[in-house]
Amino acid sequence: MKDQLLTLPNSLSLLRLVLVPCLIWTAIEGISSSFLWLLGVCFLSDILDGFLARRLNQVSVLGARLDSFGDILTYAAMILGLHQLWPSIFNEQAVFLFSATMSFLIPLIFAMSKFGEYPSYHTVGAKVAAVLLAPSYYILILVGADIWFRLVVAIYLLVAFEEILITLVLDAPKTNIKSIISLILDKS
């Protein structure tokens, strides 16, 4: 599909981008309930934008990039929110938060150095990790159980490894790749 800005899926990604400053503001102001509600809207828009893009046949490079930027900024706001609103949980999970951040940065830097642009692979593994992130974050905050959060971080580390492999295999940038296996089979 041609890259059109004003499609329903792109509008949901743009909504997420607009909500990020609101998330940051509620975190800085210490309004934890509003932060969690806004974060829930961001998570819901993240799930719906990709689903609707595929369902409405509105998948595009622009949409993939908007979604990726929305993800990056939402995840950064989540970490800031954890630091501002729940500092003891932040401190307890610091190693896992660092690992999650590196699982994003290392594949990004690797792909940027090879292709000179932001990768938007959107693998199945990344989608699974993203869907599991929301409940694990809420369980961590509201119940204090960290095992699910730590498992999701482990999944993100596997996703990072797969994204590095994808970058190694690709000759040129490409978006929306199911997995390293599908990429290798497509190249055969």
mmCIF file with all atom_site columns, C-alpha atoms in Angstrom:
data_model
loop_
_atom_site.group_PDB
_atom_site.id
_atom_site.type_symbol
_atom_site.label_atom_id
_atom_site.label_alt_id
_atom_site.label_comp_id
_atom_site.label_asym_id
_atom_site.label_entity_id
_atom_site.label_seq_id
_atom_site.pdbx_PDB_ins_code
_atom_site.Cartn_x
_atom_site.Cartn_y
_atom_site.Cartn_z
_atom_site.occupancy
_atom_site.B_iso_or_equiv
_atom_site.pdbx_formal_charge
_atom_site.auth_seq_id
_atom_site.auth_comp_id
_atom_site.auth_asym_id
_atom_site.auth_atom_id
_atom_site.pdbx_PDB_model_num
ATOM 1   C CA . MET A 1 1   ? 0.000  0.000   0.000  1.00 0.00 ? 1   MET A CA 1
ATOM 2   C CA . LYS A 1 2   ? 1.134  3.554   -0.694 1.00 0.00 ? 2   LYS A CA 1
ATOM 3   C CA . ASP A 1 3   ? 2.284  5.396   2.430  1.00 0.00 ? 3   ASP A CA 1
ATOM 4   C CA . GLN A 1 4   ? -0.688 7.523   3.474  1.00 0.00 ? 4   GLN A CA 1
ATOM 5   C CA . LEU A 1 5   ? -0.448 9.349   6.764  1.00 0.00 ? 5   LEU A CA 1
ATOM 6   C CA . LEU A 1 6   ? -4.125 9.509   7.659  1.00 0.00 ? 6   LEU A CA 1
ATOM 7   C CA . THR A 1 7   ? -5.214 5.901   7.882  1.00 0.00 ? 7   THR A CA 1
ATOM 8   C CA . LEU A 1 8   ? -6.873 4.424   10.952 1.00 0.00 ? 8   LEU A CA 1
ATOM 9   C CA . PRO A 1 9   ? -3.801 2.344   11.916 1.00 0.00 ? 9   PRO A CA 1
ATOM 10  C CA . ASN A 1 10  ? -1.463 5.334   11.472 1.00 0.00 ? 10  ASN A CA 1
ATOM 11  C CA . SER A 1 11  ? -3.855 7.507   13.486 1.00 0.00 ? 11  SER A CA 1
ATOM 12  C CA . LEU A 1 12  ? -3.612 5.015   16.365 1.00 0.00 ? 12  LEU A CA 1
ATOM 13  C CA . SER A 1 13  ? 0.190  5.154   16.185 1.00 0.00 ? 13  SER A CA 1
ATOM 14  C CA . LEU A 1 14  ? 0.040  8.951   16.126 1.00 0.00 ? 14  LEU A CA 1
ATOM 15  C CA . LEU A 1 15  ? -2.274 8.862   19.158 1.00 0.00 ? 15  LEU A CA 1
ATOM 16  C CA . ARG A 1 16  ? 0.375  6.886   21.009 1.00 0.00 ? 16  ARG A CA 1
ATOM 17  C CA . LEU A 1 17  ? 2.995  9.478   20.044 1.00 0.00 ? 17  LEU A CA 1
ATOM 18  C CA . VAL A 1 18  ? 0.733  12.283  21.297 1.00 0.00 ? 18  VAL A CA 1
ATOM 19  C CA . LEU A 1 19  ? 0.071  10.458  24.587 1.00 0.00 ? 19  LEU A CA 1
ATOM 20  C CA . VAL A 1 20  ? 3.764  10.030  25.416 1.00 0.00 ? 20  VAL A CA 1
ATOM 21  C CA . PRO A 1 21  ? 4.175  13.630  26.692 1.00 0.00 ? 21  PRO A CA 1
ATOM 22  C CA . CYS A 1 22  ? 1.047  13.074  28.801 1.00 0.00 ? 22  CYS A CA 1
ATOM 23  C CA . LEU A 1 23  ? 2.605  9.922   30.246 1.00 0.00 ? 23  LEU A CA 1
ATOM 24  C CA . ILE A 1 24  ? 5.777  11.831  31.061 1.00 0.00 ? 24  ILE A CA 1
ATOM 25  C CA . TRP A 1 25  ? 3.827  14.682  32.650 1.00 0.00 ? 25  TRP A CA 1
ATOM 26  C CA . THR A 1 26  ? 1.732  12.338  34.847 1.00 0.00 ? 26  THR A CA 1
ATOM 27  C CA . ALA A 1 27  ? 4.920  10.526  35.918 1.00 0.00 ? 27  ALA A CA 1
ATOM 28  C CA . ILE A 1 28  ? 6.708  13.751  36.828 1.00 0.00 ? 28  ILE A CA 1
ATOM 29  C CA . GLU A 1 29  ? 3.635  15.069  38.637 1.00 0.00 ? 29  GLU A CA 1
ATOM 30  C CA . GLY A 1 30  ? 3.273  11.793  40.557 1.00 0.00 ? 30  GLY A CA 1
ATOM 31  C CA . ILE A 1 31  ? -0.197 10.958  39.239 1.00 0.00 ? 31  ILE A CA 1
ATOM 32  C CA . SER A 1 32  ? 0.195  7.188   39.179 1.00 0.00 ? 32  SER A CA 1
ATOM 33  C CA . SER A 1 33  ? -3.416 6.234   38.405 1.00 0.00 ? 33  SER A CA 1
ATOM 34  C CA . SER A 1 34  ? -3.547 8.531   35.364 1.00 0.00 ? 34  SER A CA 1
ATOM 35  C CA . PHE A 1 35  ? -0.159 7.233   34.251 1.00 0.00 ? 35  PHE A CA 1
ATOM 36  C CA . LEU A 1 36  ? -1.415 3.640   34.346 1.00 0.00 ? 36  LEU A CA 1
ATOM 37  C CA . TRP A 1 37  ? -4.639 4.518   32.493 1.00 0.00 ? 37  TRP A CA 1
ATOM 38  C CA . LEU A 1 38  ? -2.789 6.438   29.768 1.00 0.00 ? 38  LEU A CA 1
ATOM 39  C CA . LEU A 1 39  ? -0.276 3.619   29.464 1.00 0.00 ? 39  LEU A CA 1
ATOM 40  C CA . GLY A 1 40  ? -3.175 1.200   29.015 1.00 0.00 ? 40  GLY A CA 1
ATOM 41  C CA . VAL A 1 41  ? -4.493 3.334   26.142 1.00 0.00 ? 41  VAL A CA 1
ATOM 42  C CA . CYS A 1 42  ? -1.003 3.307   24.599 1.00 0.00 ? 42  CYS A CA 1
ATOM 43  C CA . PHE A 1 43  ? -0.808 -0.481  24.885 1.00 0.00 ? 43  PHE A CA 1
ATOM 44  C CA . LEU A 1 44  ? -4.272 -0.875  23.361 1.00 0.00 ? 44  LEU A CA 1
ATOM 45  C CA . SER A 1 45  ? -3.419 1.440   20.449 1.00 0.00 ? 45  SER A CA 1
ATOM 46  C CA . ASP A 1 46  ? -0.236 -0.571  19.869 1.00 0.00 ? 46  ASP A CA 1
ATOM 47  C CA . ILE A 1 47  ? -2.188 -3.809  19.608 1.00 0.00 ? 47  ILE A CA 1
ATOM 48  C CA . LEU A 1 48  ? -4.883 -2.309  17.395 1.00 0.00 ? 48  LEU A CA 1
ATOM 49  C CA . ASP A 1 49  ? -2.706 -0.391  14.931 1.00 0.00 ? 49  ASP A CA 1
ATOM 50  C CA . GLY A 1 50  ? -0.931 -3.460  13.584 1.00 0.00 ? 50  GLY A CA 1
ATOM 51  C CA . PHE A 1 51  ? -4.053 -5.623  13.654 1.00 0.00 ? 51  PHE A CA 1
ATOM 52  C CA . LEU A 1 52  ? -6.082 -3.027  11.758 1.00 0.00 ? 52  LEU A CA 1
ATOM 53  C CA . ALA A 1 53  ? -3.286 -2.338  9.286  1.00 0.00 ? 53  ALA A CA 1
ATOM 54  C CA . ARG A 1 54  ? -3.280 -6.000  8.296  1.00 0.00 ? 54  ARG A CA 1
ATOM 55  C CA . ARG A 1 55  ? -7.071 -6.376  8.437  1.00 0.00 ? 55  ARG A CA 1
ATOM 56  C CA . LEU A 1 56  ? -7.738 -3.229  6.362  1.00 0.00 ? 56  LEU A CA 1
ATOM 57  C CA . ASN A 1 57  ? -4.835 -3.911  3.996  1.00 0.00 ? 57  ASN A CA 1
ATOM 58  C CA . GLN A 1 58  ? -3.167 -0.666  5.086  1.00 0.00 ? 58  GLN A CA 1
ATOM 59  C CA . VAL A 1 59  ? 0.279  -2.056  5.949  1.00 0.00 ? 59  VAL A CA 1
ATOM 60  C CA . SER A 1 60  ? 2.959  0.454   4.943  1.00 0.00 ? 60  SER A CA 1
ATOM 61  C CA . VAL A 1 61  ? 6.563  1.370   5.615  1.00 0.00 ? 61  VAL A CA 1
ATOM 62  C CA . LEU A 1 62  ? 5.373  4.662   7.139  1.00 0.00 ? 62  LEU A CA 1
ATOM 63  C CA . GLY A 1 63  ? 2.960  2.793   9.415  1.00 0.00 ? 63  GLY A CA 1
ATOM 64  C CA . ALA A 1 64  ? 5.695  0.391   10.526 1.00 0.00 ? 64  ALA A CA 1
ATOM 65  C CA . ARG A 1 65  ? 7.969  3.317   11.360 1.00 0.00 ? 65  ARG A CA 1
ATOM 66  C CA . LEU A 1 66  ? 5.250  5.254   13.211 1.00 0.00 ? 66  LEU A CA 1
ATOM 67  C CA . ASP A 1 67  ? 4.511  2.123   15.224 1.00 0.00 ? 67  ASP A CA 1
ATOM 68  C CA . SER A 1 68  ? 8.189  1.629   16.021 1.00 0.00 ? 68  SER A CA 1
ATOM 69  C CA . PHE A 1 69  ? 8.666  5.231   17.142 1.00 0.00 ? 69  PHE A CA 1
ATOM 70  C CA . GLY A 1 70  ? 5.511  4.971   19.246 1.00 0.00 ? 70  GLY A CA 1
ATOM 71  C CA . ASP A 1 71  ? 6.905  1.813   20.852 1.00 0.00 ? 71  ASP A CA 1
ATOM 72  C CA . ILE A 1 72  ? 10.280 3.392   21.607 1.00 0.00 ? 72  ILE A CA 1
ATOM 73  C CA . LEU A 1 73  ? 8.798  6.474   23.213 1.00 0.00 ? 73  LEU A CA 1
ATOM 74  C CA . THR A 1 74  ? 6.157  4.526   25.132 1.00 0.00 ? 74  THR A CA 1
ATOM 75  C CA . TYR A 1 75  ? 8.781  2.140   26.537 1.00 0.00 ? 75  TYR A CA 1
ATOM 76  C CA . ALA A 1 76  ? 10.999 5.064   27.506 1.00 0.00 ? 76  ALA A CA 1
ATOM 77  C CA . ALA A 1 77  ? 8.025  6.698   29.265 1.00 0.00 ? 77  ALA A CA 1
ATOM 78  C CA . MET A 1 78  ? 7.331  3.386   31.043 1.00 0.00 ? 78  MET A CA 1
ATOM 79  C CA . ILE A 1 79  ? 10.859 3.317   32.429 1.00 0.00 ? 79  ILE A CA 1
ATOM 80  C CA . LEU A 1 80  ? 10.642 6.982   33.432 1.00 0.00 ? 80  LEU A CA 1
ATOM 81  C CA . GLY A 1 81  ? 7.274  6.301   35.073 1.00 0.00 ? 81  GLY A CA 1
ATOM 82  C CA . LEU A 1 82  ? 8.709  3.382   36.997 1.00 0.00 ? 82  LEU A CA 1
ATOM 83  C CA . HIS A 1 83  ? 11.611 5.546   38.145 1.00 0.00 ? 83  HIS A CA 1
ATOM 84  C CA . GLN A 1 84  ? 9.410  8.501   39.148 1.00 0.00 ? 84  GLN A CA 1
ATOM 85  C CA . LEU A 1 85  ? 6.363  6.751   40.558 1.00 0.00 ? 85  LEU A CA 1
ATOM 86  C CA . TRP A 1 86  ? 7.725  3.479   41.943 1.00 0.00 ? 86  TRP A CA 1
ATOM 87  C CA . PRO A 1 87  ? 11.432 4.070   42.665 1.00 0.00 ? 87  PRO A CA 1
ATOM 88  C CA . SER A 1 88  ? 11.829 1.012   44.897 1.00 0.00 ? 88  SER A CA 1
ATOM 89  C CA . ILE A 1 89  ? 10.526 -1.267  42.123 1.00 0.00 ? 89  ILE A CA 1
ATOM 90  C CA . PHE A 1 90  ? 12.765 0.562   39.645 1.00 0.00 ? 90  PHE A CA 1
ATOM 91  C CA . ASN A 1 91  ? 15.807 -0.102  41.850 1.00 0.00 ? 91  ASN A CA 1
ATOM 92  C CA . GLU A 1 92  ? 14.882 -3.774  42.341 1.00 0.00 ? 92  GLU A CA 1
ATOM 93  C CA . GLN A 1 93  ? 14.520 -4.257  38.571 1.00 0.00 ? 93  GLN A CA 1
ATOM 94  C CA . ALA A 1 94  ? 17.458 -2.062  37.480 1.00 0.00 ? 94  ALA A CA 1
ATOM 95  C CA . VAL A 1 95  ? 19.477 -4.933  35.964 1.00 0.00 ? 95  VAL A CA 1
ATOM 96  C CA . PHE A 1 96  ? 16.437 -6.143  33.997 1.00 0.00 ? 96  PHE A CA 1
ATOM 97  C CA . LEU A 1 97  ? 15.565 -2.608  32.873 1.00 0.00 ? 97  LEU A CA 1
ATOM 98  C CA . PHE A 1 98  ? 19.150 -2.148  31.703 1.00 0.00 ? 98  PHE A CA 1
ATOM 99  C CA . SER A 1 99  ? 18.996 -5.496  29.873 1.00 0.00 ? 99  SER A CA 1
ATOM 100 C CA . ALA A 1 100 ? 15.710 -4.520  28.219 1.00 0.00 ? 100 ALA A CA 1
ATOM 101 C CA . THR A 1 101 ? 17.176 -1.183  27.149 1.00 0.00 ? 101 THR A CA 1
ATOM 102 C CA . MET A 1 102 ? 20.256 -2.877  25.697 1.00 0.00 ? 102 MET A CA 1
ATOM 103 C CA . SER A 1 103 ? 18.037 -5.416  23.904 1.00 0.00 ? 103 SER A CA 1
ATOM 104 C CA . PHE A 1 104 ? 16.638 -2.445  22.045 1.00 0.00 ? 104 PHE A CA 1
ATOM 105 C CA . LEU A 1 105 ? 19.776 -0.357  21.582 1.00 0.00 ? 105 LEU A CA 1
ATOM 106 C CA . ILE A 1 106 ? 22.265 -2.982  20.397 1.00 0.00 ? 106 ILE A CA 1
ATOM 107 C CA . PRO A 1 107 ? 20.171 -4.286  17.451 1.00 0.00 ? 107 PRO A CA 1
ATOM 108 C CA . LEU A 1 108 ? 19.230 -0.676  16.618 1.00 0.00 ? 108 LEU A CA 1
ATOM 109 C CA . ILE A 1 109 ? 22.844 0.490   16.519 1.00 0.00 ? 109 ILE A CA 1
ATOM 110 C CA . PHE A 1 110 ? 23.817 -2.588  14.530 1.00 0.00 ? 110 PHE A CA 1
ATOM 111 C CA . ALA A 1 111 ? 21.083 -2.006  11.912 1.00 0.00 ? 111 ALA A CA 1
ATOM 112 C CA . MET A 1 112 ? 21.738 1.752   11.785 1.00 0.00 ? 112 MET A CA 1
ATOM 113 C CA . SER A 1 113 ? 25.430 1.144   11.166 1.00 0.00 ? 113 SER A CA 1
ATOM 114 C CA . LYS A 1 114 ? 24.667 -1.290  8.343  1.00 0.00 ? 114 LYS A CA 1
ATOM 115 C CA . PHE A 1 115 ? 21.710 0.445   6.667  1.00 0.00 ? 115 PHE A CA 1
ATOM 116 C CA . GLY A 1 116 ? 21.775 4.020   7.956  1.00 0.00 ? 116 GLY A CA 1
ATOM 117 C CA . GLU A 1 117 ? 18.113 3.881   8.936  1.00 0.00 ? 117 GLU A CA 1
ATOM 118 C CA . TYR A 1 118 ? 15.869 2.681   11.715 1.00 0.00 ? 118 TYR A CA 1
ATOM 119 C CA . PRO A 1 119 ? 14.881 -0.995  11.403 1.00 0.00 ? 119 PRO A CA 1
ATOM 120 C CA . SER A 1 120 ? 11.179 -1.836  11.757 1.00 0.00 ? 120 SER A CA 1
ATOM 121 C CA . TYR A 1 121 ? 11.279 -5.615  11.579 1.00 0.00 ? 121 TYR A CA 1
ATOM 122 C CA . HIS A 1 122 ? 8.132  -6.294  13.648 1.00 0.00 ? 122 HIS A CA 1
ATOM 123 C CA . THR A 1 123 ? 8.927  -9.978  14.029 1.00 0.00 ? 123 THR A CA 1
ATOM 124 C CA . VAL A 1 124 ? 6.499  -12.444 15.566 1.00 0.00 ? 124 VAL A CA 1
ATOM 125 C CA . GLY A 1 125 ? 8.804  -12.658 18.584 1.00 0.00 ? 125 GLY A CA 1
ATOM 126 C CA . ALA A 1 126 ? 8.756  -8.869  19.012 1.00 0.00 ? 126 ALA A CA 1
ATOM 127 C CA . LYS A 1 127 ? 4.954  -8.843  18.759 1.00 0.00 ? 127 LYS A CA 1
ATOM 128 C CA . VAL A 1 128 ? 4.635  -11.605 21.355 1.00 0.00 ? 128 VAL A CA 1
ATOM 129 C CA . ALA A 1 129 ? 7.021  -9.779  23.695 1.00 0.00 ? 129 ALA A CA 1
ATOM 130 C CA . ALA A 1 130 ? 5.122  -6.513  23.224 1.00 0.00 ? 130 ALA A CA 1
ATOM 131 C CA . VAL A 1 131 ? 1.765  -8.157  24.015 1.00 0.00 ? 131 VAL A CA 1
ATOM 132 C CA . LEU A 1 132 ? 3.232  -9.793  27.136 1.00 0.00 ? 132 LEU A CA 1
ATOM 133 C CA . LEU A 1 133 ? 4.888  -6.575  28.296 1.00 0.00 ? 133 LEU A CA 1
ATOM 134 C CA . ALA A 1 134 ? 1.655  -4.829  29.276 1.00 0.00 ? 134 ALA A CA 1
ATOM 135 C CA . PRO A 1 135 ? 0.363  -7.432  31.727 1.00 0.00 ? 135 PRO A CA 1
ATOM 136 C CA . SER A 1 136 ? 3.845  -8.048  33.127 1.00 0.00 ? 136 SER A CA 1
ATOM 137 C CA . TYR A 1 137 ? 4.306  -4.319  33.806 1.00 0.00 ? 137 TYR A CA 1
ATOM 138 C CA . TYR A 1 138 ? 0.927  -4.020  35.543 1.00 0.00 ? 138 TYR A CA 1
ATOM 139 C CA . ILE A 1 139 ? 1.506  -7.209  37.562 1.00 0.00 ? 139 ILE A CA 1
ATOM 140 C CA . LEU A 1 140 ? 4.901  -5.834  38.598 1.00 0.00 ? 140 LEU A CA 1
ATOM 141 C CA . ILE A 1 141 ? 3.411  -2.496  39.706 1.00 0.00 ? 141 ILE A CA 1
ATOM 142 C CA . LEU A 1 142 ? 0.081  -3.551  41.168 1.00 0.00 ? 142 LEU A CA 1
ATOM 143 C CA . VAL A 1 143 ? 0.885  -6.976  42.641 1.00 0.00 ? 143 VAL A CA 1
ATOM 144 C CA . GLY A 1 144 ? 4.630  -6.770  43.121 1.00 0.00 ? 144 GLY A CA 1
ATOM 145 C CA . ALA A 1 145 ? 5.297  -10.030 41.276 1.00 0.00 ? 145 ALA A CA 1
ATOM 146 C CA . ASP A 1 146 ? 8.375  -9.635  39.121 1.00 0.00 ? 146 ASP A CA 1
ATOM 147 C CA . ILE A 1 147 ? 8.784  -13.103 37.571 1.00 0.00 ? 147 ILE A CA 1
ATOM 148 C CA . TRP A 1 148 ? 6.569  -12.276 34.560 1.00 0.00 ? 148 TRP A CA 1
ATOM 149 C CA . PHE A 1 149 ? 8.376  -9.021  33.939 1.00 0.00 ? 149 PHE A CA 1
ATOM 150 C CA . ARG A 1 150 ? 11.732 -10.776 34.070 1.00 0.00 ? 150 ARG A CA 1
ATOM 151 C CA . LEU A 1 151 ? 10.504 -13.476 31.673 1.00 0.00 ? 151 LEU A CA 1
ATOM 152 C CA . VAL A 1 152 ? 9.372  -10.807 29.203 1.00 0.00 ? 152 VAL A CA 1
ATOM 153 C CA . VAL A 1 153 ? 12.811 -9.193  29.411 1.00 0.00 ? 153 VAL A CA 1
ATOM 154 C CA . ALA A 1 154 ? 14.318 -12.606 28.605 1.00 0.00 ? 154 ALA A CA 1
ATOM 155 C CA . ILE A 1 155 ? 12.042 -12.821 25.554 1.00 0.00 ? 155 ILE A CA 1
ATOM 156 C CA . TYR A 1 156 ? 13.199 -9.342  24.499 1.00 0.00 ? 156 TYR A CA 1
ATOM 157 C CA . LEU A 1 157 ? 16.810 -10.559 24.713 1.00 0.00 ? 157 LEU A CA 1
ATOM 158 C CA . LEU A 1 158 ? 15.948 -13.416 22.342 1.00 0.00 ? 158 LEU A CA 1
ATOM 159 C CA . VAL A 1 159 ? 14.186 -10.941 20.036 1.00 0.00 ? 159 VAL A CA 1
ATOM 160 C CA . ALA A 1 160 ? 17.321 -8.775  20.051 1.00 0.00 ? 160 ALA A CA 1
ATOM 161 C CA . PHE A 1 161 ? 19.445 -11.742 19.019 1.00 0.00 ? 161 PHE A CA 1
ATOM 162 C CA . GLU A 1 162 ? 17.011 -12.536 16.199 1.00 0.00 ? 162 GLU A CA 1
ATOM 163 C CA . GLU A 1 163 ? 17.028 -8.899  15.015 1.00 0.00 ? 163 GLU A CA 1
ATOM 164 C CA . ILE A 1 164 ? 20.828 -8.919  14.875 1.00 0.00 ? 164 ILE A CA 1
ATOM 165 C CA . LEU A 1 165 ? 20.688 -12.107 12.785 1.00 0.00 ? 165 LEU A CA 1
ATOM 166 C CA . ILE A 1 166 ? 18.087 -10.505 10.498 1.00 0.00 ? 166 ILE A CA 1
ATOM 167 C CA . THR A 1 167 ? 20.349 -7.492  9.989  1.00 0.00 ? 167 THR A CA 1
ATOM 168 C CA . LEU A 1 168 ? 23.240 -9.805  9.160  1.00 0.00 ? 168 LEU A CA 1
ATOM 169 C CA . VAL A 1 169 ? 21.174 -11.689 6.558  1.00 0.00 ? 169 VAL A CA 1
ATOM 170 C CA . LEU A 1 170 ? 19.561 -8.664  4.876  1.00 0.00 ? 170 LEU A CA 1
ATOM 171 C CA . ASP A 1 171 ? 21.278 -6.944  1.978  1.00 0.00 ? 171 ASP A CA 1
ATOM 172 C CA . ALA A 1 172 ? 19.022 -3.865  2.200  1.00 0.00 ? 172 ALA A CA 1
ATOM 173 C CA . PRO A 1 173 ? 16.604 -2.505  4.825  1.00 0.00 ? 173 PRO A CA 1
ATOM 174 C CA . LYS A 1 174 ? 13.218 -4.199  4.995  1.00 0.00 ? 174 LYS A CA 1
ATOM 175 C CA . THR A 1 175 ? 10.205 -3.888  7.293  1.00 0.00 ? 175 THR A CA 1
ATOM 176 C CA . ASN A 1 176 ? 7.699  -6.386  8.652  1.00 0.00 ? 176 ASN A CA 1
ATOM 177 C CA . ILE A 1 177 ? 9.736  -9.591  8.714  1.00 0.00 ? 177 ILE A CA 1
ATOM 178 C CA . LYS A 1 178 ? 8.031  -12.540 10.425 1.00 0.00 ? 178 LYS A CA 1
ATOM 179 C CA . SER A 1 179 ? 11.205 -14.210 11.677 1.00 0.00 ? 179 SER A CA 1
ATOM 180 C CA . ILE A 1 180 ? 14.777 -15.019 10.783 1.00 0.00 ? 180 ILE A CA 1
ATOM 181 C CA . ILE A 1 181 ? 13.575 -18.427 9.549  1.00 0.00 ? 181 ILE A CA 1
ATOM 182 C CA . SER A 1 182 ? 10.995 -16.905 7.188  1.00 0.00 ? 182 SER A CA 1
ATOM 183 C CA . LEU A 1 183 ? 13.613 -14.468 5.920  1.00 0.00 ? 183 LEU A CA 1
ATOM 184 C CA . ILE A 1 184 ? 16.092 -17.240 5.175  1.00 0.00 ? 184 ILE A CA 1
ATOM 185 C CA . LEU A 1 185 ? 13.386 -19.332 3.469  1.00 0.00 ? 185 LEU A CA 1
ATOM 186 C CA . ASP A 1 186 ? 12.325 -16.321 1.376  1.00 0.00 ? 186 ASP A CA 1
ATOM 187 C CA . LYS A 1 187 ? 15.924 -15.788 0.264  1.00 0.00 ? 187 LYS A CA 1
ATOM 188 C CA . SER A 1 188 ? 16.263 -19.439 -0.831 1.00 0.00 ? 188 SER A CA 1
#
